[in-house]
Coordinates of C-alpha atoms in Angstrom, one line a residue:
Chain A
X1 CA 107.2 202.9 -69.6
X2 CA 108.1 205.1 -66.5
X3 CA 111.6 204.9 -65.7
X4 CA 110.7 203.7 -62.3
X5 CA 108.9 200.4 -63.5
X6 CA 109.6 196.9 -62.0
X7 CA 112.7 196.0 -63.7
X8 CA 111.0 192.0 -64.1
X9 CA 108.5 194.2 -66.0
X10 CA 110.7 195.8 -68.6
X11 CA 112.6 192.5 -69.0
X12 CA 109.1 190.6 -69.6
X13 CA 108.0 193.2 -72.1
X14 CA 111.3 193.1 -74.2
X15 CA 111.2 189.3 -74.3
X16 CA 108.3 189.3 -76.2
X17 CA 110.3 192.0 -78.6
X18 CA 109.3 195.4 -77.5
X19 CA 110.7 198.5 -77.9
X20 CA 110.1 199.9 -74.9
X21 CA 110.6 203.8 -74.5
X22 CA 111.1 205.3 -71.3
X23 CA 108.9 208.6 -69.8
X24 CA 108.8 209.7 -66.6
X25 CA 106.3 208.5 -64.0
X26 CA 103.9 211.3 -64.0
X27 CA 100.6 210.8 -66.3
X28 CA 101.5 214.3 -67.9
X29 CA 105.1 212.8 -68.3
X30 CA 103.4 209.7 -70.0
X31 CA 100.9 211.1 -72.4
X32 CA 103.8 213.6 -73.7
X33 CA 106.5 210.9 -74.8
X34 CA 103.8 209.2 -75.8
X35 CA 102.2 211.4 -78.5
X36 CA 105.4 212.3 -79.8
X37 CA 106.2 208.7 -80.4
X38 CA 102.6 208.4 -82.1
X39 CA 103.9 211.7 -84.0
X40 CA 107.3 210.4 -85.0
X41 CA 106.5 206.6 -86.0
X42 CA 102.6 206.5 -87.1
X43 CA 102.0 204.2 -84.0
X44 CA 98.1 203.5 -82.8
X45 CA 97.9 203.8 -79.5
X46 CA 96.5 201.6 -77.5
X47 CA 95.0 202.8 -74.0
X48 CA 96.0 201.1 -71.0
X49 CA 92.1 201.6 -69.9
X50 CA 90.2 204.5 -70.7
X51 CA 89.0 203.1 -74.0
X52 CA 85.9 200.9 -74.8
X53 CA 87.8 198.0 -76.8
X54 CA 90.5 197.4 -73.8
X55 CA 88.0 197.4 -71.4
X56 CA 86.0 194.8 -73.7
X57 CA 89.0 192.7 -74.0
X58 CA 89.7 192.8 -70.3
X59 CA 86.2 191.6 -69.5
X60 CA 86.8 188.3 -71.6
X61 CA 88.7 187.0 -68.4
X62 CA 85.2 187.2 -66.8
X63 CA 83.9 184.9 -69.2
X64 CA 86.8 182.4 -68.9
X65 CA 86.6 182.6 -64.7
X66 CA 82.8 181.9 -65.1
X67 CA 83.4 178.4 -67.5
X68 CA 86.8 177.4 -64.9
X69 CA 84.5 177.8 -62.2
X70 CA 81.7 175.9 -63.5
X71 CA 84.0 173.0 -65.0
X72 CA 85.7 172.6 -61.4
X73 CA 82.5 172.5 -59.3
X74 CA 81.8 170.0 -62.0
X75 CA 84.5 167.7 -60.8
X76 CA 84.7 168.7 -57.5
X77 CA 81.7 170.4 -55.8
X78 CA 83.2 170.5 -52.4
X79 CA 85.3 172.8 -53.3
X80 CA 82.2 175.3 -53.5
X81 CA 79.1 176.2 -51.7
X82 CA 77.1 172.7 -50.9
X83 CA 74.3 172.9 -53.9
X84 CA 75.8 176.1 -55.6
X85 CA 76.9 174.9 -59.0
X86 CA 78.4 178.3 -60.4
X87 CA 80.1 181.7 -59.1
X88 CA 78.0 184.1 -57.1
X89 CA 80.7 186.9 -57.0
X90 CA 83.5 187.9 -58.3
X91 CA 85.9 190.8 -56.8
X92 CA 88.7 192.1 -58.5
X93 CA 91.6 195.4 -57.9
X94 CA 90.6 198.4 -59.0
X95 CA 92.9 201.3 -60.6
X96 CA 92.3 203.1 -63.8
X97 CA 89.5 201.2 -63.8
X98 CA 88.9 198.9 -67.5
X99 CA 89.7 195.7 -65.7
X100 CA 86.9 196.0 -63.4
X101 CA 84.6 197.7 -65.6
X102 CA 85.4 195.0 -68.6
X103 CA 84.2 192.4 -65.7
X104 CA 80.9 194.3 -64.5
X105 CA 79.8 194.6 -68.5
X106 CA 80.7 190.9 -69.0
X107 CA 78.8 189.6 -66.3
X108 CA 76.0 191.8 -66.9
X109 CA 72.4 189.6 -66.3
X110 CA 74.2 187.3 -65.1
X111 CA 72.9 187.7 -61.8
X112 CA 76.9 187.1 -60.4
X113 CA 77.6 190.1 -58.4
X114 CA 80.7 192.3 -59.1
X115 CA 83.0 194.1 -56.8
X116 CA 86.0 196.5 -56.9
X117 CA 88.8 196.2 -54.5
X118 CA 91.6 199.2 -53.6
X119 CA 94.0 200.2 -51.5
X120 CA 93.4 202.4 -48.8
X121 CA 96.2 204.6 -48.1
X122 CA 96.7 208.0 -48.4
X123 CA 93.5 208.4 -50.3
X124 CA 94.3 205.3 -52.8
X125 CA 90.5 204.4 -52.7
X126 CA 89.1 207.3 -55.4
X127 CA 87.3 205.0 -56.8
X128 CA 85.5 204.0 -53.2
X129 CA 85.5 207.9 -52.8
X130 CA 84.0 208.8 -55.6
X131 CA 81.1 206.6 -55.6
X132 CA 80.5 207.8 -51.9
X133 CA 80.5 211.0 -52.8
X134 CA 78.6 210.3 -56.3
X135 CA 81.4 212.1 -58.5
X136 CA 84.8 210.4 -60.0
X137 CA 87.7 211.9 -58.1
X138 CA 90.1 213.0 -60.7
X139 CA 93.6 212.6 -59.3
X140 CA 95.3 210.4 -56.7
X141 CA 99.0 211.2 -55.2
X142 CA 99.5 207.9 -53.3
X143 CA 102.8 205.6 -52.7
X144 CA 100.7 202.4 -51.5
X145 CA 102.7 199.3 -52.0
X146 CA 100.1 198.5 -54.1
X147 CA 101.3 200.3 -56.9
X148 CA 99.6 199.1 -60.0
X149 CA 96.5 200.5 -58.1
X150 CA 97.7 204.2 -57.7
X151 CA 96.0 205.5 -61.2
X152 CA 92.3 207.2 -60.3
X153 CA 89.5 205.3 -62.1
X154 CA 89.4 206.7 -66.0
X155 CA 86.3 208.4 -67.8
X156 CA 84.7 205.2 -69.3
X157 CA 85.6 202.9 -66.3
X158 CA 84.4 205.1 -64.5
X159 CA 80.7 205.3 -66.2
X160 CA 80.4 201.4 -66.0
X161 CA 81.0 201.4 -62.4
X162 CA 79.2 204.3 -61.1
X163 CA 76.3 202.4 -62.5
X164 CA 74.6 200.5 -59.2
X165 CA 73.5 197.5 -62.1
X166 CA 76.7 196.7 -62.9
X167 CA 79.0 197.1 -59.4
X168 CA 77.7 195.6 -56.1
X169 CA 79.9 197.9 -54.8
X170 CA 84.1 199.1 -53.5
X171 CA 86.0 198.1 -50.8
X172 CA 89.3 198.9 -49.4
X173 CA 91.9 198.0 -47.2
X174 CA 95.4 199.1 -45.7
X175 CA 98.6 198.2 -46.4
X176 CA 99.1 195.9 -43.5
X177 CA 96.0 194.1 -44.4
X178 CA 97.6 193.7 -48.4
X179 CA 100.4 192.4 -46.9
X180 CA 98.9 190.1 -45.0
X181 CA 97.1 188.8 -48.0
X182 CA 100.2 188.5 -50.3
X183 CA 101.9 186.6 -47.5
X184 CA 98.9 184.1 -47.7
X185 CA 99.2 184.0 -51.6
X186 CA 102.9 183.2 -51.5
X187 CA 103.4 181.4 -48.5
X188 CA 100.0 179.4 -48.7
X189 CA 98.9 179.6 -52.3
X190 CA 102.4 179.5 -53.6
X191 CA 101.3 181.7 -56.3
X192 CA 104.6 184.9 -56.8
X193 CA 101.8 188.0 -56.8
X194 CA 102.6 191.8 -56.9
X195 CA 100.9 194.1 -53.7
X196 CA 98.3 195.2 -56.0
X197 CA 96.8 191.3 -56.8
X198 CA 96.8 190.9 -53.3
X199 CA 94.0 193.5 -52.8
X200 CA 90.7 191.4 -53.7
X201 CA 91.7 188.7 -51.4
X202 CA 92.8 191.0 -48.2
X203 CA 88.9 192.6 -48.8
X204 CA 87.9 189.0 -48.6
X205 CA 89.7 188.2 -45.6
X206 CA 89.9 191.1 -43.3
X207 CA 87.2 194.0 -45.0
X208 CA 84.7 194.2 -41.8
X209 CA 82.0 195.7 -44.0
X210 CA 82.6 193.3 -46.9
X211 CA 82.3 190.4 -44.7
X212 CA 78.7 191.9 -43.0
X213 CA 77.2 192.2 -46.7
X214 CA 78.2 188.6 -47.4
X215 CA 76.5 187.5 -43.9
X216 CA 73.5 189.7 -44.8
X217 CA 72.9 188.9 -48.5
X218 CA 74.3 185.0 -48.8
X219 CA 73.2 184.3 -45.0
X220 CA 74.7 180.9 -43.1
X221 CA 74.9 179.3 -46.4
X222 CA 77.9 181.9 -48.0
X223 CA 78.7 182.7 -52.1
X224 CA 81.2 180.9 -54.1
X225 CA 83.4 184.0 -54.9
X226 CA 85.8 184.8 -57.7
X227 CA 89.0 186.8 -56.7
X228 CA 91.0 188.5 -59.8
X229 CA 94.6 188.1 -58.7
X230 CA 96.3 190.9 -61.2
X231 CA 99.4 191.1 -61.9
X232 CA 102.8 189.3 -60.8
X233 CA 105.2 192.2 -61.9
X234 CA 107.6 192.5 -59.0
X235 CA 111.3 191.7 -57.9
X236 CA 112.7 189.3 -55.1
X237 CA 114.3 193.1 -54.0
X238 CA 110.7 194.7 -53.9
X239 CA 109.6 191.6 -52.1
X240 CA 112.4 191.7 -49.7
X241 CA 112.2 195.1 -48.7
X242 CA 108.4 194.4 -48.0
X243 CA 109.2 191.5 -45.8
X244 CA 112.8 192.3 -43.9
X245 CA 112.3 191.1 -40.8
X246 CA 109.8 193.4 -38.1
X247 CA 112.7 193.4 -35.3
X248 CA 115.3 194.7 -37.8
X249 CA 112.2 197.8 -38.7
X250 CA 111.7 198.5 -35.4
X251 CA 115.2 198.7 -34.6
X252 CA 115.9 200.5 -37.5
X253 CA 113.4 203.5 -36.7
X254 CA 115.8 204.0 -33.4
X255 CA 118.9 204.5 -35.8
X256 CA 121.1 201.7 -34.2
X257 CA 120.8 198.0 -36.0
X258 CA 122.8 196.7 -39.7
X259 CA 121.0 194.1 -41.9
X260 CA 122.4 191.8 -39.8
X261 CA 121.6 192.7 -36.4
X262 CA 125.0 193.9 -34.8
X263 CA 124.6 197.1 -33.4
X264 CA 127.5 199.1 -34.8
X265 CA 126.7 201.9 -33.0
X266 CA 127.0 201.2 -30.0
X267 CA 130.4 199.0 -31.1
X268 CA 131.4 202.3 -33.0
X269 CA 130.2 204.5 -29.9
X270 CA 132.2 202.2 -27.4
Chain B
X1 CA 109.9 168.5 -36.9
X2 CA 112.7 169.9 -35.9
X3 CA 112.4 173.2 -33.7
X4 CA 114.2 175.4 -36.6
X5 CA 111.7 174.3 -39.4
X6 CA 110.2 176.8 -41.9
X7 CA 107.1 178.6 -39.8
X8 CA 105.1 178.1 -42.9
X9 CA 105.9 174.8 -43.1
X10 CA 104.8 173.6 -39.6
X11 CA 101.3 176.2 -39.9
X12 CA 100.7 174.1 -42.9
X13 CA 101.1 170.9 -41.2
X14 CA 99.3 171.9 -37.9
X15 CA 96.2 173.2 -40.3
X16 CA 96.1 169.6 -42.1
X17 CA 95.0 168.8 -38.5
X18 CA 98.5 167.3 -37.4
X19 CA 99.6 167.2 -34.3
X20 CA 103.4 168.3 -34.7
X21 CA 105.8 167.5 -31.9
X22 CA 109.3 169.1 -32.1
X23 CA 112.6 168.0 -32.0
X24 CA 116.3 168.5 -32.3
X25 CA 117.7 169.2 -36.0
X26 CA 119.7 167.0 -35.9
X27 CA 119.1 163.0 -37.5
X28 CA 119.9 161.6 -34.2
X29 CA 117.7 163.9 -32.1
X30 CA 114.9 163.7 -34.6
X31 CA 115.1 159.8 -34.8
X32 CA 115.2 159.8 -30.6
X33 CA 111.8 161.8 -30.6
X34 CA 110.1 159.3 -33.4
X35 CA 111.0 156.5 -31.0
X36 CA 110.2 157.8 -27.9
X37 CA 106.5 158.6 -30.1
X38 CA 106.0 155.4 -31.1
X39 CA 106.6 153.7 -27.8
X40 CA 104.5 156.3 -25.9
X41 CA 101.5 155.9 -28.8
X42 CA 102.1 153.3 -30.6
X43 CA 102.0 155.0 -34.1
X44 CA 103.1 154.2 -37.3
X45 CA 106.1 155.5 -38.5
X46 CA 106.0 156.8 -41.8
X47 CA 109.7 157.5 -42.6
X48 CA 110.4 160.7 -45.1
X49 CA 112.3 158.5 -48.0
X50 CA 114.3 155.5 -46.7
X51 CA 111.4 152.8 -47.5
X52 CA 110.2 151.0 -50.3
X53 CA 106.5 152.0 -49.9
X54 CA 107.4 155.9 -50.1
X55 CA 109.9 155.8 -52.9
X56 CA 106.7 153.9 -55.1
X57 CA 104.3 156.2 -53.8
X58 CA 106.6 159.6 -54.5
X59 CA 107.0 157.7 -58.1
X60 CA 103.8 158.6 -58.9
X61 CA 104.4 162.1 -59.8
X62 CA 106.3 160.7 -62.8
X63 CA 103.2 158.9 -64.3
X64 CA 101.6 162.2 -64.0
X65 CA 104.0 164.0 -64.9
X66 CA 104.3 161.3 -68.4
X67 CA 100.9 161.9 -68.8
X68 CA 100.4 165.9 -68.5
X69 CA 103.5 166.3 -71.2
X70 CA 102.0 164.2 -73.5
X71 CA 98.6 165.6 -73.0
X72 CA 100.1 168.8 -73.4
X73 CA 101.8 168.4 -76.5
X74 CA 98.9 167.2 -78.0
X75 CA 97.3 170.4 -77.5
X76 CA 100.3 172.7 -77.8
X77 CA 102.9 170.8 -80.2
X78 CA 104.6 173.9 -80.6
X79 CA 105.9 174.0 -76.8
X80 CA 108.2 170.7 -77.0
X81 CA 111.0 169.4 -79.7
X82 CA 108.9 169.4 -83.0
X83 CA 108.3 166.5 -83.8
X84 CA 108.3 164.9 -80.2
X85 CA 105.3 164.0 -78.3
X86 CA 107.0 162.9 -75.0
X87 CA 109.0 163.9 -72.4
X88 CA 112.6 162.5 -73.2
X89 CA 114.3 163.1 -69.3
X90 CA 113.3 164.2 -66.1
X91 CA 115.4 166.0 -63.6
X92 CA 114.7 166.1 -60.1
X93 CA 115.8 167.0 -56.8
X94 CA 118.2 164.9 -54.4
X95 CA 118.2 165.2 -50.6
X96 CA 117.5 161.7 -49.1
X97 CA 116.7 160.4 -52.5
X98 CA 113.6 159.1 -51.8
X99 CA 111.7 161.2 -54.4
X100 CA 114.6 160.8 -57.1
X101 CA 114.6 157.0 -56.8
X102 CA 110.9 156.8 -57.1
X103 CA 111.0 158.6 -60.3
X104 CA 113.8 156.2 -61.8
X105 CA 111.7 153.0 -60.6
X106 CA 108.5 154.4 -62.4
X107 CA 110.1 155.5 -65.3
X108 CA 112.2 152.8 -66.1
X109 CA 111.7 150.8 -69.2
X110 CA 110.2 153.9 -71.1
X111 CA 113.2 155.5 -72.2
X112 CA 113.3 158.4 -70.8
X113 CA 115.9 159.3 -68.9
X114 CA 116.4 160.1 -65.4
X115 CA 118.7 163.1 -63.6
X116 CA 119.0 164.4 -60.3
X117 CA 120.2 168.2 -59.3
X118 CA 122.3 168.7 -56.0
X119 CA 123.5 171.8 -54.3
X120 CA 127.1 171.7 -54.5
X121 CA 128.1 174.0 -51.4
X122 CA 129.8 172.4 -48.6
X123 CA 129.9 168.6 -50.0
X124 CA 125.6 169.0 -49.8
X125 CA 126.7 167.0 -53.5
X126 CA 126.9 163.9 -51.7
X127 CA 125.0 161.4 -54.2
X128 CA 126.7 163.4 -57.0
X129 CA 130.7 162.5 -54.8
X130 CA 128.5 159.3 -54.1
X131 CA 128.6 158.0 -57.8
X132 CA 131.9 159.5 -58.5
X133 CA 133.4 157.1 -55.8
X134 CA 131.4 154.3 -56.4
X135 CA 130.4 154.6 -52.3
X136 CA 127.4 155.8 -50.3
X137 CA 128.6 159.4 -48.8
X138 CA 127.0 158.1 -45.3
X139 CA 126.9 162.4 -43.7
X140 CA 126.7 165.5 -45.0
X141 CA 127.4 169.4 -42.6
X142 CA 126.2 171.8 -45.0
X143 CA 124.4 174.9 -44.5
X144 CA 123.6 175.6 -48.2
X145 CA 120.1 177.7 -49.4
X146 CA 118.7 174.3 -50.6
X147 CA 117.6 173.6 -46.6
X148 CA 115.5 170.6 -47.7
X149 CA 118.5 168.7 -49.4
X150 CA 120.9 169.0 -46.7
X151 CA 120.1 165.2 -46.3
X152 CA 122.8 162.3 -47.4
X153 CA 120.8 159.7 -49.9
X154 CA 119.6 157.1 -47.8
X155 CA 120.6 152.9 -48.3
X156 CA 117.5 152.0 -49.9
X157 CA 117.1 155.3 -52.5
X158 CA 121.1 154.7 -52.6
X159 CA 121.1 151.1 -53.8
X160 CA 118.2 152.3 -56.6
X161 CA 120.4 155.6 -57.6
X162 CA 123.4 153.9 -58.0
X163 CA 122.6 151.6 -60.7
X164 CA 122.9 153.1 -64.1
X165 CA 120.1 151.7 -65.6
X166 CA 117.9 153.4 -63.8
X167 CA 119.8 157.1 -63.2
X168 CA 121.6 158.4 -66.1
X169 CA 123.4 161.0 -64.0
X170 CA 123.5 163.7 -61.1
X171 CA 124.8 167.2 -61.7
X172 CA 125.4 169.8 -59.0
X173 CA 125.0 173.8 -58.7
X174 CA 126.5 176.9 -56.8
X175 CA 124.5 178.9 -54.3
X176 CA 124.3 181.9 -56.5
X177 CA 123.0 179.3 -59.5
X178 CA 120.1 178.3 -57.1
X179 CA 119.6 182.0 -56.4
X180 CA 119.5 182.9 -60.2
X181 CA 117.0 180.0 -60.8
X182 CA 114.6 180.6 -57.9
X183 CA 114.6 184.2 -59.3
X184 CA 113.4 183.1 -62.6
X185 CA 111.0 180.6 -61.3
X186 CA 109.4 183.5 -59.5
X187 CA 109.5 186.7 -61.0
X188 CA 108.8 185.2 -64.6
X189 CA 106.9 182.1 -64.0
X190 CA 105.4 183.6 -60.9
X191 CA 105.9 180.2 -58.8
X192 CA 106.8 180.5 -55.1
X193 CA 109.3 177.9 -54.6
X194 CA 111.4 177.0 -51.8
X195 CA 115.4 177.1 -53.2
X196 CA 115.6 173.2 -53.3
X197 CA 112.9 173.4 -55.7
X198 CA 114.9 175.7 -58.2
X199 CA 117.9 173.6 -58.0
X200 CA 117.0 171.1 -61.7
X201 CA 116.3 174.6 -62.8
X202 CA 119.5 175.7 -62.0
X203 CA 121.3 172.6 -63.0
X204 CA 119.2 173.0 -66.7
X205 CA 120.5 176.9 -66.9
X206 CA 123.5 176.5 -65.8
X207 CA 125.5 173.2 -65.5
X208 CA 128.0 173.1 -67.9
X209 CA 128.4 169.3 -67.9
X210 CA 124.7 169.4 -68.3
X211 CA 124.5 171.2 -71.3
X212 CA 127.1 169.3 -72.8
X213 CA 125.7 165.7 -72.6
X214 CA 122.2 167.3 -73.5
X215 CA 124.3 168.8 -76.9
X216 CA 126.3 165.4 -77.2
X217 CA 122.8 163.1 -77.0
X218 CA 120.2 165.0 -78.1
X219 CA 122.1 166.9 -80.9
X220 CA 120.7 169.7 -82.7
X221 CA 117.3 169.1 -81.8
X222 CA 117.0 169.0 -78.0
X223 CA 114.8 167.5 -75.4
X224 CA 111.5 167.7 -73.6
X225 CA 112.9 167.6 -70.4
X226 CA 110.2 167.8 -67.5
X227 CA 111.5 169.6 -64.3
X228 CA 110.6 168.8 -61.2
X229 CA 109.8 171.9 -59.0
X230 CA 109.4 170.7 -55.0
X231 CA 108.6 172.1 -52.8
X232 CA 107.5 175.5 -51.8
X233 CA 107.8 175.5 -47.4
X234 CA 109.7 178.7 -47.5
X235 CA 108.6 182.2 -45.9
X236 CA 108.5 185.6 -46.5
X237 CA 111.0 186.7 -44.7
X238 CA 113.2 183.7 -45.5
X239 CA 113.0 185.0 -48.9
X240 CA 114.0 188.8 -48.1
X241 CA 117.1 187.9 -46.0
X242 CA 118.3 186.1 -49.6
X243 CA 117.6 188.8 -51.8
X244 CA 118.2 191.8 -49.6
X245 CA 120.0 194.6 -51.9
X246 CA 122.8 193.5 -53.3
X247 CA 125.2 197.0 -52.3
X248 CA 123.8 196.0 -48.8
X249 CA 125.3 193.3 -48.7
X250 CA 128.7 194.1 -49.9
X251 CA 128.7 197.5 -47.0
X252 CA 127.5 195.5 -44.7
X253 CA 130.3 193.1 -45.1
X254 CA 132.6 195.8 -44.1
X255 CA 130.0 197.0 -41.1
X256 CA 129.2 200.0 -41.8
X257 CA 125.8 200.1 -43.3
X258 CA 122.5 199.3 -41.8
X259 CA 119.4 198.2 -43.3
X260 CA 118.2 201.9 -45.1
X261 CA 122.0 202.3 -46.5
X262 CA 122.4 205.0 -43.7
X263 CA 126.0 205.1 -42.8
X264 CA 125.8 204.5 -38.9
X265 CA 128.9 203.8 -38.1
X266 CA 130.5 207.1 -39.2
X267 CA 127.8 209.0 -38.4
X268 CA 128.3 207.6 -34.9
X269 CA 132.1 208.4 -35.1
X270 CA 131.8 211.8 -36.3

């Protein structure tokens, strides 16, 4: 793992009795620890998403969503669409790229509709990019608070979702609107979400041109939609410096307020 | 509701269609604006735990809660005591007790026993000092983290407490317990609690005395104990001002560092 990782991350992963290794947080960085590890010990490596069995593996969540939402409307169709007995679409965050792609190749003839969902900021939407321009962009230098999201779409993913059968199509959104969104996941949903699972539902809630295809293709009547909320690796410290207070921000950019709100400066200054 | 109530907590209310009309924070202030209510409108007043009706209906949770362990355990036998297919004690929270009584009223006769959890800071362990002295601690100043059990146990939840039969004990917890707790509770199990909620938590991690009776009447084997996590009326920004860096903290506490760890004051001096 980068040395940079969530520290509830590499706690999580050695509870379930890893070794975990340490690189540093560049891909090239990565890729060289980890081949000599592969070198020294015999290890397989497994891909984190540029590989067809991971992004098989990752679709199987598709299959579960589709049964959940089917059993629930089951016992409690007003929860959904009045008369609209399964999912129409499903939206999900997009990074390297094999969640998404495992969930367009699962739900493939299915008729449900799948889309990505990214980060906008400082070019964090490759994969949005790329499909505009018809051409994977290849690397991404981005410090979104979404950070699970700042890996450009791999090879493979990249094949299954450049393919207008199998994506409905990408959306993104800034990092004001994913904040917004995680606030209504904790606050609301009381569900304890990283920036980067935030994503789907802030293109739900604030994506202007996500919001005109819905009107357009489900009309008055809307979709029941799926949103893939991935993952929950972050700190209460990450979370607080995400949420301090906007006064103290403001105040802060102007060099003169503590954590607390006393203005030392001018106490100091006087 | 009282003017300094959680802002997610009176959005919530207002978007179950309420109509919420503020107060003082105090008891007396509060109780002043439910009668002056009730004459104006005639409503119904539906007090928060000191009646009958409340304490049966918050006992509810515990025949669910009965239910869902042993439900579970029949699927999952390896996540309880091996070779127990019920819950053998319940520990809740205890503000104005109306949700702890409940709980001992439903449960009693089945065996399993009842505890309740207290914060400890300030004398907010009233019902804990309560039972110690054999008396009904009748007010309670404290400003611990556990804002929704800042309340004394009220007569009714008091005279139900109090009687051994029904409560096999209450055990208190420290402000940086809670803290420890309500980290765990979200990083790891990813639930978004308000720090009342993690207080049986911290009482199960942490509480010597605790530990010691589970060791002395369970033995070697353990308990299922079922922990009751409420609620979750806590913000953002509530959150962040707890678990603000902890080097922050300790600067600030001698003034001289703001928010971004820039050293103001010297800067300003210099």
């Amino acid at each position: 793992m980068p040395t940079i990782s969530t520290p509830s991350k590499i706690a999580g992963t050695k509870s379930h009795g890893a070794n975990v290794i340490f690189s540093g947080s560049t891909s090239v960085e990565r890729e060289a620890v980890v081949a000599e590890v592969v070198e020294e010990t015999g290890a397989t490596l497994v891909p984190p998403y540029d590989h067809p069995d991971i992004i098989l593996g990752q679709g199987t969540q598709a299959l579960e969503l589709e049964e959940q939402v089917e059993r629930l409307l089951e016992l409690e169709p007003a929860l959904g669409v009045p008369g609209r007995k399964r999912l129409d679409a499903v939206i999900a965050p997009i990074g390297g790229g094999g969640m998404l792609s495992g969930i367009c190749t699962a739900l493939l003839g299915t008729g449900i509709k799948v889309f990505g969902a990214e980060p906008r900021f400082e070019g964090a939407n490759d994969a949005e990019e790329g499909l505009r321009q018809g051409k994977r962009v290849e690397s991404v230098k981005t410090l979104t608070i979404a950070d699970g999201l700042r890996t450009p779409v791999g090879d493979i993913p990249w094949s299954i979702i450049s393919d207008k059968e199998k994506l409905a199509g990408i959306y993104s959104v800034t990092e004001e609107q994913i904040k917004a969104a995680l606030r209504l996941a904790m606050e609301r949903a009381k569900l304890f979400i990283e920036p980067s699972a935030a994503v789907p539902l802030a293109v739900m809630l604030y994506n202007e041109e996500f919001r005109k295809l819905v009107e357009r293709e489900a009309g008055e009547e809307g979709w029941n939609v799926g949103i893939i909320l991935s993952g929950g690796n972050t700190t209460m410290e990450a979370i607080a410096k995400l949420f301090e207070a906007p006064s103290k921000v403001a105040e802060r950019a102007e060099g003169k307020v503590t954590v607390d709100g006393d203005r030392i400066a001018e106490n100091v200054a006087g």
